[in-house]
Structures are given as structure tokens and as C-alpha cells.
Coordinates of C-alpha atoms in Angstrom, one line a residue:
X9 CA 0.0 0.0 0.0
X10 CA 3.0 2.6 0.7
X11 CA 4.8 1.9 -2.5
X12 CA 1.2 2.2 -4.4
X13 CA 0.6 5.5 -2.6
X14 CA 3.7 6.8 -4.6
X15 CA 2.0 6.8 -7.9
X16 CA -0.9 8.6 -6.6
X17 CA -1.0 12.6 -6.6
X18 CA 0.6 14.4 -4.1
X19 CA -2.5 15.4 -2.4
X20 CA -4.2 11.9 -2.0
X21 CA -1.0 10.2 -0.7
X22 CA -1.3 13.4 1.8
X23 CA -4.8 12.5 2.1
X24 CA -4.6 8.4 3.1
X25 CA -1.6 9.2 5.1
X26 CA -3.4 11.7 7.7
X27 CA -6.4 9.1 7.3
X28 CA -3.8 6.6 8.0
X29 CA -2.4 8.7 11.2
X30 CA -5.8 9.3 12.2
X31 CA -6.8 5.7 12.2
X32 CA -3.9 4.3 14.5
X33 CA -4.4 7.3 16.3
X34 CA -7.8 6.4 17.0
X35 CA -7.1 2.6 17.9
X36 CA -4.5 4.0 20.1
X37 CA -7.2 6.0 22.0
X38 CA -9.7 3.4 22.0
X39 CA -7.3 0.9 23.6
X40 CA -6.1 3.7 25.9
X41 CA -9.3 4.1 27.3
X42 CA -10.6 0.7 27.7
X43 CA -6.8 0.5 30.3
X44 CA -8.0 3.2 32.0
X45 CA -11.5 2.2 32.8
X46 CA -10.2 -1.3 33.9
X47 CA -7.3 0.7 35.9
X48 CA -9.7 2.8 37.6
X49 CA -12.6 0.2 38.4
X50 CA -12.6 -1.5 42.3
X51 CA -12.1 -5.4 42.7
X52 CA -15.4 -6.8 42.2
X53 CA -15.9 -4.4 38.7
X54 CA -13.0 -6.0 37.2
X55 CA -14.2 -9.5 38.4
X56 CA -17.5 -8.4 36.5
X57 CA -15.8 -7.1 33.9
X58 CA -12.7 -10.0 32.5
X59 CA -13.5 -12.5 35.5
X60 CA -10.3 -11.3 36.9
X61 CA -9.8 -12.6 40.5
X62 CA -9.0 -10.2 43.0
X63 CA -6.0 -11.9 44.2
X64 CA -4.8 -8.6 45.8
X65 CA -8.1 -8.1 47.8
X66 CA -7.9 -12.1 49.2
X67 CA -4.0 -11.3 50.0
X68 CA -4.9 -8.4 52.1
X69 CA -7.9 -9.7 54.0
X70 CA -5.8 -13.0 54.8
X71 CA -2.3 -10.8 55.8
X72 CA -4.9 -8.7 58.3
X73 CA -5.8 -11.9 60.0
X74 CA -2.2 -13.2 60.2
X75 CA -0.6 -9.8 60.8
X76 CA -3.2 -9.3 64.1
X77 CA -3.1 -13.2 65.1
X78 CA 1.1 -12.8 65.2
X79 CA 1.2 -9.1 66.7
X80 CA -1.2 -10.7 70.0
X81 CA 1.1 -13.7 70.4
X82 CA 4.6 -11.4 70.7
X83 CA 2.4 -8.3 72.9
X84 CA 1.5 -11.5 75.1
X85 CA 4.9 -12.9 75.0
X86 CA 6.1 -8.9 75.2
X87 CA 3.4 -8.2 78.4
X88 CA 5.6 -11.6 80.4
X89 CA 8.9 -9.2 79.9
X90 CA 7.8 -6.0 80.6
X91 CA 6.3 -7.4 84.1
X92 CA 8.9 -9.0 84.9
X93 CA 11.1 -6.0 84.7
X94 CA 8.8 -3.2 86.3
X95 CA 8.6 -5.8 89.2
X96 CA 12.5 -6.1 89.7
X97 CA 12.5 -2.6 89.7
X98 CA 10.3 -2.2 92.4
X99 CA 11.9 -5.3 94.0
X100 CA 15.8 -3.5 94.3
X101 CA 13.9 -0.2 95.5
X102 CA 12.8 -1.8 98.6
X103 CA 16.0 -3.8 98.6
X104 CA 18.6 -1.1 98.5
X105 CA 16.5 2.1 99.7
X106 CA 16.5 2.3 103.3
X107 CA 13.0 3.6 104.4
X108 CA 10.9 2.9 101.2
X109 CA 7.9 3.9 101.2
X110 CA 6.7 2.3 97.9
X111 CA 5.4 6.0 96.8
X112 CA 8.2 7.9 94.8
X113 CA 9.0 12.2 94.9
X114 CA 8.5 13.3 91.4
X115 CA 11.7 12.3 89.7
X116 CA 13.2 10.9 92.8
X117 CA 12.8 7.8 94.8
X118 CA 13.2 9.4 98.3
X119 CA 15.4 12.6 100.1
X120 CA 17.0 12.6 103.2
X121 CA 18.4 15.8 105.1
X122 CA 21.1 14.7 107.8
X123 CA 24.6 13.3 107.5
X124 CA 23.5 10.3 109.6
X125 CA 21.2 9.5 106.9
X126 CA 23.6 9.9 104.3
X127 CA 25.9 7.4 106.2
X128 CA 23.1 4.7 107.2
X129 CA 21.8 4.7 103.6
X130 CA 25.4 4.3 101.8
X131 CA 26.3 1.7 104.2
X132 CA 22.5 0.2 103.6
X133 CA 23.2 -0.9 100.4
X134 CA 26.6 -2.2 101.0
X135 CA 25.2 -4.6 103.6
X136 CA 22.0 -5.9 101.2
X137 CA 24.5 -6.2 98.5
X138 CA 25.8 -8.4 100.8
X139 CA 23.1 -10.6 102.1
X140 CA 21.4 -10.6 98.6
X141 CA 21.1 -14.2 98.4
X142 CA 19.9 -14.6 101.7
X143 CA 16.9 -11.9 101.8
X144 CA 15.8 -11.9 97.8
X145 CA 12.6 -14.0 97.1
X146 CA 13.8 -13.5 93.3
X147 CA 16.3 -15.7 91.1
X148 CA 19.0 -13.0 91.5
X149 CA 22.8 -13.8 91.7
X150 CA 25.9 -11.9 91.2
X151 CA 28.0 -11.4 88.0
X152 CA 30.7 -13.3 87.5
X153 CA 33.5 -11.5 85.6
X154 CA 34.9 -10.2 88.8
X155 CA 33.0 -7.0 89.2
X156 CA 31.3 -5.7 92.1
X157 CA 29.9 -2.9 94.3
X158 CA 31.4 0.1 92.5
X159 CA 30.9 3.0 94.9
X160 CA 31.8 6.8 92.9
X161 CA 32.4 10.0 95.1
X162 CA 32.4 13.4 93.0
X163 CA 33.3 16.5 95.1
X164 CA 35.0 19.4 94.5
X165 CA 38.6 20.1 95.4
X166 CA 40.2 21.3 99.1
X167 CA 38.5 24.5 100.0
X168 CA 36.8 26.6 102.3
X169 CA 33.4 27.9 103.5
X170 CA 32.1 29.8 106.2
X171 CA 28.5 30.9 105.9
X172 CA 28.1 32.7 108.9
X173 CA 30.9 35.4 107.6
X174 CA 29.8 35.1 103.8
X175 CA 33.0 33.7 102.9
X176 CA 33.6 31.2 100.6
X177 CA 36.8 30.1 99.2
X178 CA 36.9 26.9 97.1
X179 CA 38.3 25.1 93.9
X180 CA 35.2 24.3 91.3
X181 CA 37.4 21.4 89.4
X182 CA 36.0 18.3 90.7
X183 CA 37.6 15.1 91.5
X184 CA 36.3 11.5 91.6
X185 CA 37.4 8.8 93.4
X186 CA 35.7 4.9 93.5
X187 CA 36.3 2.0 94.7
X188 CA 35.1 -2.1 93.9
X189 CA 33.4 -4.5 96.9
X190 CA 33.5 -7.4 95.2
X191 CA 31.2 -10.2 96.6
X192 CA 33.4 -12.7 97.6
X193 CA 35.4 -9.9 99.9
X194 CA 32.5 -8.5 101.4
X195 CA 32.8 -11.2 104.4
X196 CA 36.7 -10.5 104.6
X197 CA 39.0 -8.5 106.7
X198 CA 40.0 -6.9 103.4
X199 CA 36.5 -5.6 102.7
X200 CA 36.0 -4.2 106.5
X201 CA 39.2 -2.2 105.9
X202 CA 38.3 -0.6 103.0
X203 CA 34.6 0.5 105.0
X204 CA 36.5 1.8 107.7
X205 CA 38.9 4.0 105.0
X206 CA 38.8 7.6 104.2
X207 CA 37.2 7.2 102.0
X208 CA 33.5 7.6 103.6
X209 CA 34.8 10.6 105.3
X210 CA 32.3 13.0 103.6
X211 CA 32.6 16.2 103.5
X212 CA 29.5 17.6 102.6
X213 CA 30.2 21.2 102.1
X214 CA 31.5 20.0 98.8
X215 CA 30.4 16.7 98.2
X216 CA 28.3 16.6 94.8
X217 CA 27.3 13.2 94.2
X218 CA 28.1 9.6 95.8
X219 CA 27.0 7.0 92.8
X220 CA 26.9 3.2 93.9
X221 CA 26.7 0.7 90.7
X222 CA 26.2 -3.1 90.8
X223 CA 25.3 -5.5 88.4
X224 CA 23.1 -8.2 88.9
X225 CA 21.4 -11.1 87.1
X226 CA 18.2 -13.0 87.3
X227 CA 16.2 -15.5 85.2
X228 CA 12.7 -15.0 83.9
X229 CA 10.6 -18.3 85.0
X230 CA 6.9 -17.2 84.6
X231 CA 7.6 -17.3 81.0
X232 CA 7.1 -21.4 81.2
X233 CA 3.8 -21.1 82.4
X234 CA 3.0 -19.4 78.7
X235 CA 4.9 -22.6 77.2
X236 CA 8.2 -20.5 76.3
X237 CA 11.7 -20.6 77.0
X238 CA 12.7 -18.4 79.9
X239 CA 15.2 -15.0 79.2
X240 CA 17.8 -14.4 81.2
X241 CA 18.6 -10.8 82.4
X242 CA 21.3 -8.8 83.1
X243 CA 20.4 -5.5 85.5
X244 CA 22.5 -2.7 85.6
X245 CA 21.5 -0.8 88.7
X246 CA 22.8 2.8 89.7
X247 CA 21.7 4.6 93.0
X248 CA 22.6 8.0 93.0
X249 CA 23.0 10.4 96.5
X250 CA 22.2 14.2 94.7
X251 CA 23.9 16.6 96.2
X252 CA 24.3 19.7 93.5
X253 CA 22.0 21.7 95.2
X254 CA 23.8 21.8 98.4
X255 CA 20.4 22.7 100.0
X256 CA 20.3 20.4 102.9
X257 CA 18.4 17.6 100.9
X258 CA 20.2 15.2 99.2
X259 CA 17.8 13.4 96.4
X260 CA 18.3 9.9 96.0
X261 CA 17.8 8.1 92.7
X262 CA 17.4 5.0 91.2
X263 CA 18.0 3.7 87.8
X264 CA 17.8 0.0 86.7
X265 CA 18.7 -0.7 82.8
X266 CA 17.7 -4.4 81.8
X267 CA 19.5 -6.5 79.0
X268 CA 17.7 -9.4 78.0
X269 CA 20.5 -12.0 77.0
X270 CA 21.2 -14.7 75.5
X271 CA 21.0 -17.7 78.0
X272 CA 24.1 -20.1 77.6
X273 CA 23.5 -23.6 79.0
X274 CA 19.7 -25.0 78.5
X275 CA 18.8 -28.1 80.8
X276 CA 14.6 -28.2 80.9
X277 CA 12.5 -31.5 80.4
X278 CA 10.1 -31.7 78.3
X279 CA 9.0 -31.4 74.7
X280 CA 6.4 -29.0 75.3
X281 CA 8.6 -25.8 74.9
X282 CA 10.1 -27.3 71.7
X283 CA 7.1 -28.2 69.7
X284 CA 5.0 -24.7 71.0
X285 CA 8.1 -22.8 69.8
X286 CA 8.3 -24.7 66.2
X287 CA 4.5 -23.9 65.6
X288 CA 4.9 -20.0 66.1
X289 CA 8.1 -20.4 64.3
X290 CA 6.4 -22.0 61.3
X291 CA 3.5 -19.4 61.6
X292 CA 5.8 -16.5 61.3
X293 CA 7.7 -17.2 58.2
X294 CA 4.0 -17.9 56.8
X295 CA 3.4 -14.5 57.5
X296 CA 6.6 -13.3 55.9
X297 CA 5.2 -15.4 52.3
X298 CA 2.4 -13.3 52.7
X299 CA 3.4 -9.8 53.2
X300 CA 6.8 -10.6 50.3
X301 CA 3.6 -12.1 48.3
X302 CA 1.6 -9.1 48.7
X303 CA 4.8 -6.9 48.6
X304 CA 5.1 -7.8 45.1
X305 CA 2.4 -7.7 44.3
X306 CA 1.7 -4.2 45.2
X307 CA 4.8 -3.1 43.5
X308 CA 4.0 -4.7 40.2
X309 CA 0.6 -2.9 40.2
X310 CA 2.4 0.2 40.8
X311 CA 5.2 -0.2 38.2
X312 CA 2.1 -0.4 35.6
X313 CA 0.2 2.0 36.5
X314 CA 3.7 4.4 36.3
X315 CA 3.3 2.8 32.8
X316 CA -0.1 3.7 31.6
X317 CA 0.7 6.9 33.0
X318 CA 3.3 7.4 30.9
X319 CA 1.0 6.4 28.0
X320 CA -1.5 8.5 28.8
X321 CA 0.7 11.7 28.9
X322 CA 2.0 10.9 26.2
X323 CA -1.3 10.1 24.1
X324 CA -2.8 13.7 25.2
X325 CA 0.5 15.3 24.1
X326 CA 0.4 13.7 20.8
X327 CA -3.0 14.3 20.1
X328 CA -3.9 17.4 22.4
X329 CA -0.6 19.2 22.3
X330 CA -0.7 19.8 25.6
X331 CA 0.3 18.8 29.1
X332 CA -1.2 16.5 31.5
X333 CA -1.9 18.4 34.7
X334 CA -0.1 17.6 38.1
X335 CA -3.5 16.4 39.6
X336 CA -4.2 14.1 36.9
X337 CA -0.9 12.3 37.1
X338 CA -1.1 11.7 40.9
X339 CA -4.5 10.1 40.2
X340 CA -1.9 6.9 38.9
X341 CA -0.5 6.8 42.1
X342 CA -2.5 4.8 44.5
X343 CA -1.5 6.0 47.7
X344 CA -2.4 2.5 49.8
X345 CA -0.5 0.6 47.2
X346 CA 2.6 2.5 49.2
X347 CA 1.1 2.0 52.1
X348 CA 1.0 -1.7 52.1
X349 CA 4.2 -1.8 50.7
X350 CA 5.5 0.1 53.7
X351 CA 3.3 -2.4 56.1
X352 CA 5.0 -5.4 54.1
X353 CA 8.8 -4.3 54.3
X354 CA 8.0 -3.4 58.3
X355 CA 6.2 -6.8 59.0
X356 CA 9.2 -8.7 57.3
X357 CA 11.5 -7.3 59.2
X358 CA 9.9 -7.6 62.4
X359 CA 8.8 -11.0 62.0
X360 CA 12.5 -12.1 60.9
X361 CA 13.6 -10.4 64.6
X362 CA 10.1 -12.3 66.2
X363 CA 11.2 -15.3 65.1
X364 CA 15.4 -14.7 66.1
X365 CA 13.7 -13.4 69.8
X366 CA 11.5 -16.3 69.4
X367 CA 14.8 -18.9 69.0
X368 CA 16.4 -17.0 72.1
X369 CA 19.3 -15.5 69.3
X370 CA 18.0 -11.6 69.7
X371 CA 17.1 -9.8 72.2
X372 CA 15.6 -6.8 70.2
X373 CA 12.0 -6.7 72.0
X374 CA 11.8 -2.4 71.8
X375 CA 12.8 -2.6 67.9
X376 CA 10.5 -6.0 67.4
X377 CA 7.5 -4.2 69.1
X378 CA 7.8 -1.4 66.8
X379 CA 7.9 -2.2 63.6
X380 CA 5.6 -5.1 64.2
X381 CA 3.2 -2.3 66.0
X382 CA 3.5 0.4 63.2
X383 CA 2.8 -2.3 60.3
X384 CA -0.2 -3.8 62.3
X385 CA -1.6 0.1 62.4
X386 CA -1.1 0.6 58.7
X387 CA -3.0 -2.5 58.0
X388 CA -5.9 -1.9 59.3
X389 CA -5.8 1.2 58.5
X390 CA -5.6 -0.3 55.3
X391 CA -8.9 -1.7 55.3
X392 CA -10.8 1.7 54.4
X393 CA -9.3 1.6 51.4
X394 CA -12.1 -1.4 50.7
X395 CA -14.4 1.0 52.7
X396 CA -13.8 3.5 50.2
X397 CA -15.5 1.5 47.2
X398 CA -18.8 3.0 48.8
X399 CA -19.9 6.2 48.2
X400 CA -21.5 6.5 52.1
X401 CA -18.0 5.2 53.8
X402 CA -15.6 7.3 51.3
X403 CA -16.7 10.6 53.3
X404 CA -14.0 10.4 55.9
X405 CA -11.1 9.7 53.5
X406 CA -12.3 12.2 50.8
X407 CA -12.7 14.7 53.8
X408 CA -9.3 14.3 54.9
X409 CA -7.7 14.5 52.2
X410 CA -9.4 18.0 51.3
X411 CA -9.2 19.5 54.4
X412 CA -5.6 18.0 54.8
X413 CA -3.4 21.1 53.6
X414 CA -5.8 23.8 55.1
X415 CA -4.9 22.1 58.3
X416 CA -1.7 21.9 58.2
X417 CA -1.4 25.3 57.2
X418 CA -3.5 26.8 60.1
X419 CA -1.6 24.3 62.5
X420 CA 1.5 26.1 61.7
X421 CA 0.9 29.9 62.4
X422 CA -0.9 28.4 65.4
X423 CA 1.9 26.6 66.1
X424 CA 3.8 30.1 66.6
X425 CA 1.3 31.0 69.3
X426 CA 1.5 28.0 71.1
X427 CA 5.4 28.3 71.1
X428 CA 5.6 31.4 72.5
X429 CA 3.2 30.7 75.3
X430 CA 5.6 28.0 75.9
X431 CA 8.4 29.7 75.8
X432 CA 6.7 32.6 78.5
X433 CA 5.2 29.8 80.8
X434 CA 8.4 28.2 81.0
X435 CA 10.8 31.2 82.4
X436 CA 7.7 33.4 84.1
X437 CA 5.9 30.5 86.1
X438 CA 8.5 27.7 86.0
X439 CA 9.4 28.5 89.3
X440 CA 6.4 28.6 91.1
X441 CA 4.8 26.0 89.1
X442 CA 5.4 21.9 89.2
X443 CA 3.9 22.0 85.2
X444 CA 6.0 24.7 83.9
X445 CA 9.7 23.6 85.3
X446 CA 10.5 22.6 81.9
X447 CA 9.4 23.0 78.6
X448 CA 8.7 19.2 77.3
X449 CA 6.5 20.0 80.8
X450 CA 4.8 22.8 79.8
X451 CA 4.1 21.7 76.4
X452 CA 2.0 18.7 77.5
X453 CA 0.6 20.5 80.6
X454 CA -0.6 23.9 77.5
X455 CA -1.8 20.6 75.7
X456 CA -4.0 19.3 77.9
X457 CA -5.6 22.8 78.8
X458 CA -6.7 23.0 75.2
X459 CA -8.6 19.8 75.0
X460 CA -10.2 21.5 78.7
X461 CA -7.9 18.9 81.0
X462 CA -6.9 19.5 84.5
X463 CA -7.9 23.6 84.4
X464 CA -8.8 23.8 87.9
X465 CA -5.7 22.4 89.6
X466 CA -3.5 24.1 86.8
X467 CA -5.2 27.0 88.2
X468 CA -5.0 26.2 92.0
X469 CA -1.5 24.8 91.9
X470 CA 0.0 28.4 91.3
X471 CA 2.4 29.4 94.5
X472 CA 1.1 32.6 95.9
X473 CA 4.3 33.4 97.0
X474 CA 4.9 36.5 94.6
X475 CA 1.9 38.6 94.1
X476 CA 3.4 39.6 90.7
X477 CA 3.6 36.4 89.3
X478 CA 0.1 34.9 90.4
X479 CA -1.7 37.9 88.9
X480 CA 0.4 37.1 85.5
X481 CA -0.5 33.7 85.9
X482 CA -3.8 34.2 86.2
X483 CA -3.4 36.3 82.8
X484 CA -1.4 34.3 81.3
X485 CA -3.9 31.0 81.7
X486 CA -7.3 32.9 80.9
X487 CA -5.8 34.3 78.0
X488 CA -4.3 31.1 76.6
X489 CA -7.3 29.3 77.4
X490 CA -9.6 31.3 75.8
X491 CA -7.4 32.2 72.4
X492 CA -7.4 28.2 71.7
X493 CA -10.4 27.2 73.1
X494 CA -12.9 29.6 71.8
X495 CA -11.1 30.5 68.7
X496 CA -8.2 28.5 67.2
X497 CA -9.8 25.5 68.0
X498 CA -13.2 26.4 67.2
X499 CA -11.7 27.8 64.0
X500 CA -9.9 24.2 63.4
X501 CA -13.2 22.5 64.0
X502 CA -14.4 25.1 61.2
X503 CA -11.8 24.1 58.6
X504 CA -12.7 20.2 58.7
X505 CA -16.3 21.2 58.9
X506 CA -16.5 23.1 55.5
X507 CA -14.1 20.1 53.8
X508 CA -17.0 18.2 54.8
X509 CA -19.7 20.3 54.0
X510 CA -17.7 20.6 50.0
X511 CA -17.5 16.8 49.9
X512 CA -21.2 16.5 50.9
X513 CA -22.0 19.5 48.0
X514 CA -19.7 17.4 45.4
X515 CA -21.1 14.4 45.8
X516 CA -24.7 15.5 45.3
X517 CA -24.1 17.5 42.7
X518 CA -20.7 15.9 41.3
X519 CA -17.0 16.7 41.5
X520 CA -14.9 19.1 39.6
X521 CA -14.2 17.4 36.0
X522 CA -10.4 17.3 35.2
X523 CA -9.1 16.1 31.9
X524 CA -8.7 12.7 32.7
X525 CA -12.1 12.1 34.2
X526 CA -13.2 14.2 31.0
X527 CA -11.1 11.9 28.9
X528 CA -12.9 9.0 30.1
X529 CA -16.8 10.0 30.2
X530 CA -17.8 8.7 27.1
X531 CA -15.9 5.2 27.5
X532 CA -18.6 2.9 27.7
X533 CA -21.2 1.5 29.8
X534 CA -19.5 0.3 32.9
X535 CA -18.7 2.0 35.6
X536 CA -14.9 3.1 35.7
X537 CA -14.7 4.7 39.2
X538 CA -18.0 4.7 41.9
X539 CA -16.5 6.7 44.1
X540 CA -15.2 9.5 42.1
X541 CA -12.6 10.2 44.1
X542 CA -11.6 13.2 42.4
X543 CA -10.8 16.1 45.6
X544 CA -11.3 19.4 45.6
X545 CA -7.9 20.2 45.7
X546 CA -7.5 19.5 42.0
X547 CA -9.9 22.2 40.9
X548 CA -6.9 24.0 39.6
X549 CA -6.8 21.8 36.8
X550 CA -10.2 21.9 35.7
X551 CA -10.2 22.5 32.1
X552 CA -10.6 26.4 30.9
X553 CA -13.2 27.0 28.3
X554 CA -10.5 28.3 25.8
X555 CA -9.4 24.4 25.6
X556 CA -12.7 22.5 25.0
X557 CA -11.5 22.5 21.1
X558 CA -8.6 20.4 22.1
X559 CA -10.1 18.1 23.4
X560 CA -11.9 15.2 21.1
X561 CA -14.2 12.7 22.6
X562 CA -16.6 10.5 20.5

């Protein structure tokens, strides 16, 4: 036919060339469009449509089921360790803390204010370091590579003070000194000689700190009630004797850091444990197939759609002469698809460390509850997606995505506000006020007033002991309360309120048409998209009136 078209006058061959053009031009659009519409239709339309099964859908329902089933097994198996540690804790406070009440100060386990009690409380935890084994209804013991009692003094250097002449006169470099009580010389002559040393000649005047530090070790047996292997841990506990201040009380705290490690010899009867453990074992790395299946998956559907993007532009270039709008090409990009993905990568992982916890190789409980907790969320939350197909259930997602930049928008010159009431609260009332010493503190406590928490006692907390500051308190708190209460908040309800109210309007009386959804009107008889999920946001690119010539739709 091209060779015959050379004989012809110039005109015709023109002629059946365009005609030519204008046919696979044509084809090119009709199978353009019947991608689209399948592209764009939920689960059960393309079922209806090529008897395509929604292998996707059945993935995702099945990984929400798995997903939830594992994340209950490790917050059960989690729940055993957390116990376990908040109990020791309380355990070595009313071990090593002489006069315990159970109830802790604040930020402190308990103060004392004479020298006496400074002495009787050191010497207090030497002496149930030393009877450990013989007064601890837990499965502690020692640690064996040789260290001990490590007992820290930090004062400053030789100096003097007499505060009844307003006279000081002493060196600010500070000095340390420490020394070890190992276990096994606690009941020797060696050990007695070192209590009776300088050492625990205080001098208070410049005494800082006194810092004991011992490690200790235990072995987790409730867990083989619940079938599973026990942990063994490794405590790292640190009483500190406060004494910056040099105000007459010396704050005494306690800090336990727990390592869960590997255990090294394993002598328990039994095939229970073994057989319990090869069942979760086997249900994790089903879980993994699942979420790498659906991982695939998900990026395969993603990778084409980049595709018939691509095509699309393209196509309205070449027949159009113009350029697909920014809106339009995000429509492609199916926002869950990256969500799952991100569920999927965070569920492998965490499973693989599940599974190495499981097997007593990791210890990595923190890291494992994480990302097994974060994929778990984006799972579910997931599922309204599938909500989404309906018109009546779409509301919620189509309202936040439209009311989504507004927000974010107001949240940040409100932000400003908020900021510099922190800021104020902090340096004007941290002083006088237990919820404004610092400023993660007075953050939460500003917080809380918004949502109308804890007003009264905020209020009534307030030291009276400068009539200055509790009259600018009382400003302060009326004037923050009622800027975000009755007007950035009410104005923040307002913003989500009206994305509503639009989404309502549009879906009454339809959404804004952009090229693509104009593209596609005339493509048949079923149903591309039910939910029209086309936002207001992408108004912008509705087409102008100076355009409807470009564009051809039969």
C-alpha cells in the first residue's frame, strides 16, 4: 500500500496518510481508554468485567488476619517481659533504699536531710549487696566476671566555706574517686578495711554526688507457664546520692537498665517448649510469604500504572498538544499501594527479629514491638481503602484528604502562638509551678488545657508566694485558654467542617471534572470509578473554556 501511494498525486498520498495517522491514532485512543476504565474500576468491577480474581483483595484480607493473630502472640509474650522488669525494679527499691515507702518524689525515689542519713543509707546498700542471696525472694545472683559494688564519690577540690561570715573560698574542678566490693570480699577483713577507710569521710560542704553501681542477674521463669523458653537478664542498677543543690536535701535516685540476654546452657524437660516454639516459628515465616507475596504484588501494580501513566501523557501530548496536569498524574499513584508496601517491608522485618527473639538469638524486644506495632496500624488502617468503594464510607477519606493542607497550614501559624506561650510559661511560672519547670512539661501541661484537662488544679497549683507572678499567671492562663479554646480550636473544627460540607455538596451535585475524568466520560457503559474520588484540591486543573477545542471525545 505505501509503495502504491507513490503513484498517486501528491494530495491523496497526503490525504490516506493523515487518514492513515488518524486511524492508529484512533485505535490508540480506544485501547487507551478501555486501560483506563479497567485501571480505575474497584475489585469486584473488574471480576464483572474480565472474570479477573481479586487476588490482591484475598491477600490483604488473609495478611490482616495473620498480621493481628502474630502481633497478639509477641504483645503477650512482650506483656511476660515487661512485668517482669517493672517488678524487679520495684523489688531493688525496697531492697537497696532504706526507708521505702513504695510511693516515689516526682523524679526521685526518696530525700534525706542529715549526715547520719547519708551514712546509714550508703552503708544500707553495701550490707543488702551483701546478704542478697539470703533476703531476695527473686532468682538473682551476682555477676561473674569479677566486678562488684562500684561505689563513685564526686566532690569538688580542698577549699573553704564559712557561711556565717559570707565567705567562701573553694576550687570548682572536681575530682572522683571509686572503689570495687566485690562479693566474695565482702565477708573479709580486706573488705572491712576498706569500709573503715577515708574514703567515707564525707565532706559535705563540697560533696556533689556519691553514685553506687552493681550488676546483677536473674532468670525470667513465669515465661514457662506461657509454654516458652525463659530469658535471662542482666540489670544494671545505679543509686545516685544528689547533692548539686547543696540545699540540705540530698535526692536519692534509682535507675535500673535491663538486657535481656542470650542464656548459655539449656537443661529443661520436656518437649512442650520445643514443639510450642516450632509452631509459632512455622506461623511467622508464613506470615513473611504473605506480606513478600503481597509486597510484590503491590509493587508490580504500581510499576504499571507508572506505565499507563506514561502512556496516557504521552497520548494527550500527541493528540492534544498539551500537558497532562499535576493532579491528573497523581490520580496513577495509589496511595495505599505505598502504604502496604511500607506495612510489608515493616512486617518482614519484624517478624524475621520475632522469630530470632523467638529462637532466644535476639534480644531486640523495643525494635521487634515497633515495627511489628506500626505495620499492624497501617494494616488496618488499610482496610478503608475497601471502605472506600462506597460512596457512604468514602466521606471520611475524601474529607481528609481536602481538608488535609488547610490544616496543616493553620496548624502552623498556630503553632507560633502556642510556642511562645511555651516559651513565656516556661521562664515566668517555671518556678512557682510543678507543670512549667521545663518545657517538654509545659508543652504537655498547654496541651491538655486546650482539650479542657486539669484547668482547675493548673489553676490552683500556682504558689502565691509573689503577688506579681500569680496575677500574670492568672493572665497568662485565661488568655491562653480562651485564644485556643474559643477561637483557634473552634476555628480548626471550622476548617474540617467546610471540607466536609464541600464533599457532601460534590457528591450531590458531582466533582470538579479534570481532563482525565473528561477523557474518560464517554468510555462505555460500565462503571470506571464509583466513588469518584476526584478532591477538591485539584480544581486548579479543571479544564478552561479556551481548551474544550482540544479536546476530542466521540
Amino acid at each position: 500500500m505505501e509503495i502504491s501511494l507513490k503513484y498517486l498525486p501528491g494530495g491523496r498520498a497526503a490525504a490516506s496518510g493523515n487518514m492513515m495517522a488518524q486511524s492508529d491514532l484512533d485505535l490508540k485512543e480506544t485501547a487507551l481508554k478501555e486501560d483506563l476504565k479497567f485501571y480505575f474500576m474497584n475489585p469486584c468491577e473488574k471480576y464483572r468485567a474480565r472474570h479477573q480474581i481479586p487476588w490482591k483483595l484475598a491477600l490483604q484480607i488473609l495478611k490482616i488476619l495473620m498480621v493481628t493473630t502474630q502481633l497478639i502472640f509477641f504483645g503477650l509474650s512482650n506483656q511476660l517481659v515487661v512485668s517482669f522488669k517493672e517488678e524487679n525494679t520495684v523489688a531493688f527499691k525496697h531492697l537497696f533504699l532504706k526507708g521505702y515507702s513504695g510511693v516515689d518524689e516526682d523524679d526521685y525515689s526518696c530525700s534525706i536531710y542529715t549526715q547520719q542519713d547519708a551514712y546509714d543509707s550508703i552503708f544500707y546498700v553495701i550490707n543488702q549487696y551483701k546478704q542478697l542471696k539470703n533476703i531476695s525472694l527473686g532468682t538473682l545472683g551476682y555477676e561473674h566476671d569479677g566486678s562488684g559494688l562500684k561505689i563513685c564519690k564526686q566532690q569538688y577540690k580542698k577549699g573553704a566555706m564559712l557561711p556565717s561570715n559570707d565567705t567562701l573560698n573553694i576550687d570548682i574542678s572536681t575530682e572522683t574517686e571509686c572503689i570495687v566490693l566485690k562479693p566474695q570480699e565482702l565477708a573479709s577483713k580486706k573488705a572491712e578495711l576498706k569500709l573503715n577507710s577515708s574514703f567515707f569521710n564525707l565532706e559535705f560542704y563540697r560533696l556533689i554526688q556519691v553514685e553506687i553501681s552493681f550488676k546483677l542477674k536473674g532468670i525470667a521463669l513465669q515465661t514457662i507457664h506461657a509454654r516458652e523458653l525463659p530469658d535471662c537478664y542482666a540489670f544494671q542498677n545505679t543509686i545516685t546520692f544528689n547533692n548539686r543543690a547543696h540545699s540540705g536535701k540530698i535526692k536519692i535516685y534509682f535507675d535500673s537498665d535491663t538486657d535481656i540476654q542470650e542464656c548459655k546452657d539449656w537443661h529443661i524437660l520436656g518437649s512442650v517448649f520445643q514443639k510450642n516454639s516450632q509452631y509459632i516459628l512455622v506461623f511467622d515465616g508464613f506470615v513473611i510469604l504473605s506480606c513478600l507475596a503481597s509486597l510484590i504484588l503491590c509493587t508490580r501494580s504500581i510499576v504499571l500504572a507508572l506505565r499507563l501513566q506514561k502512556r496516557f501523557v504521552n497520548f494527550f501530548l500527541e493528540k492534544y498538544k498539551r500537558h497532562v496536569c499535576h493532579a491528573d498524574r497523581l490520580e496513577f499513584i495509589n496511595g495505599w499501594y505505598v502504604l502496604v508496601i511500607i506495612s510489608d517491608v515493616m512486617t518482614i522485618i519484624g517478624s524475621i527479629l520475632k522469630m530470632e527473639i523467638k529462637a532466644k538469638n535476639l534480644t531486640s524486644y523495643d525494635v521487634c514491638s515497633i515495627l511489628l506495632g506500626t505495620s499492624t496500624l497501617f494494616v488496618w488502617v488499610g482496610v478503608i481503602r475497601y471502605l472506600g468503594y462506597f460512596q457512604t464510607y468514602n466521606v471520611l477519606i475524601l474529607t481528609m484528604q481536602a481538608s488535609l493542607p488547610k490544616v496543616l497550614r493553620f496548624c502552623c501559624c498556630a503553632g507560633m502562638i502556642y510556642l511562645g506561650y511555651t516559651f513565656c510559661g516556661w521562664i515566668v511560672l517555671g518556678p512557682y509551678h510543678e507543670k512549667f519547670e521545663d518545657l517538654n512539661t509545659v508543652a504537655e501541661c498547654l496541651f491538655s488545657l486546650v482539650n479542657g484537662d486539669d484547668m482547675f488544679a493548673t489553676f490552683a497549683q500556682i504558689q502565691q508566694k509573689s503577688t506579681l507572678v500569680w496575677v500574670f499567671s492568672r493572665l497568662y492562663l485565661y488568655s491562653f485558654i480562651s485564644l485556643f479554646i474559643y477561637m483557634i480550636l473552634s476555628l480548626f473544627i471550622a476548617l474540617i467542617t467546610d471540607s466536609y460540607d464541600t464533599i457532601k455538596k460534590y457528591q450531590q451535585s458531582g466533582f470538579p471534572v479534570t481532563d482525565l475524568h473528561e477523557f474518560l466520560k464517554d468510555c462505555g457503559n460500565v462503571s470506571y470509578r464509583k466513588e469518584q474520588a476526584s478532591m477538591p484540591s485539584i480544581c486548579c486543573c479543571r479544564r478552561r473554556l479556551s481548551d474544550d477545542n482540544l479536546i476530542l471525545i466521540n
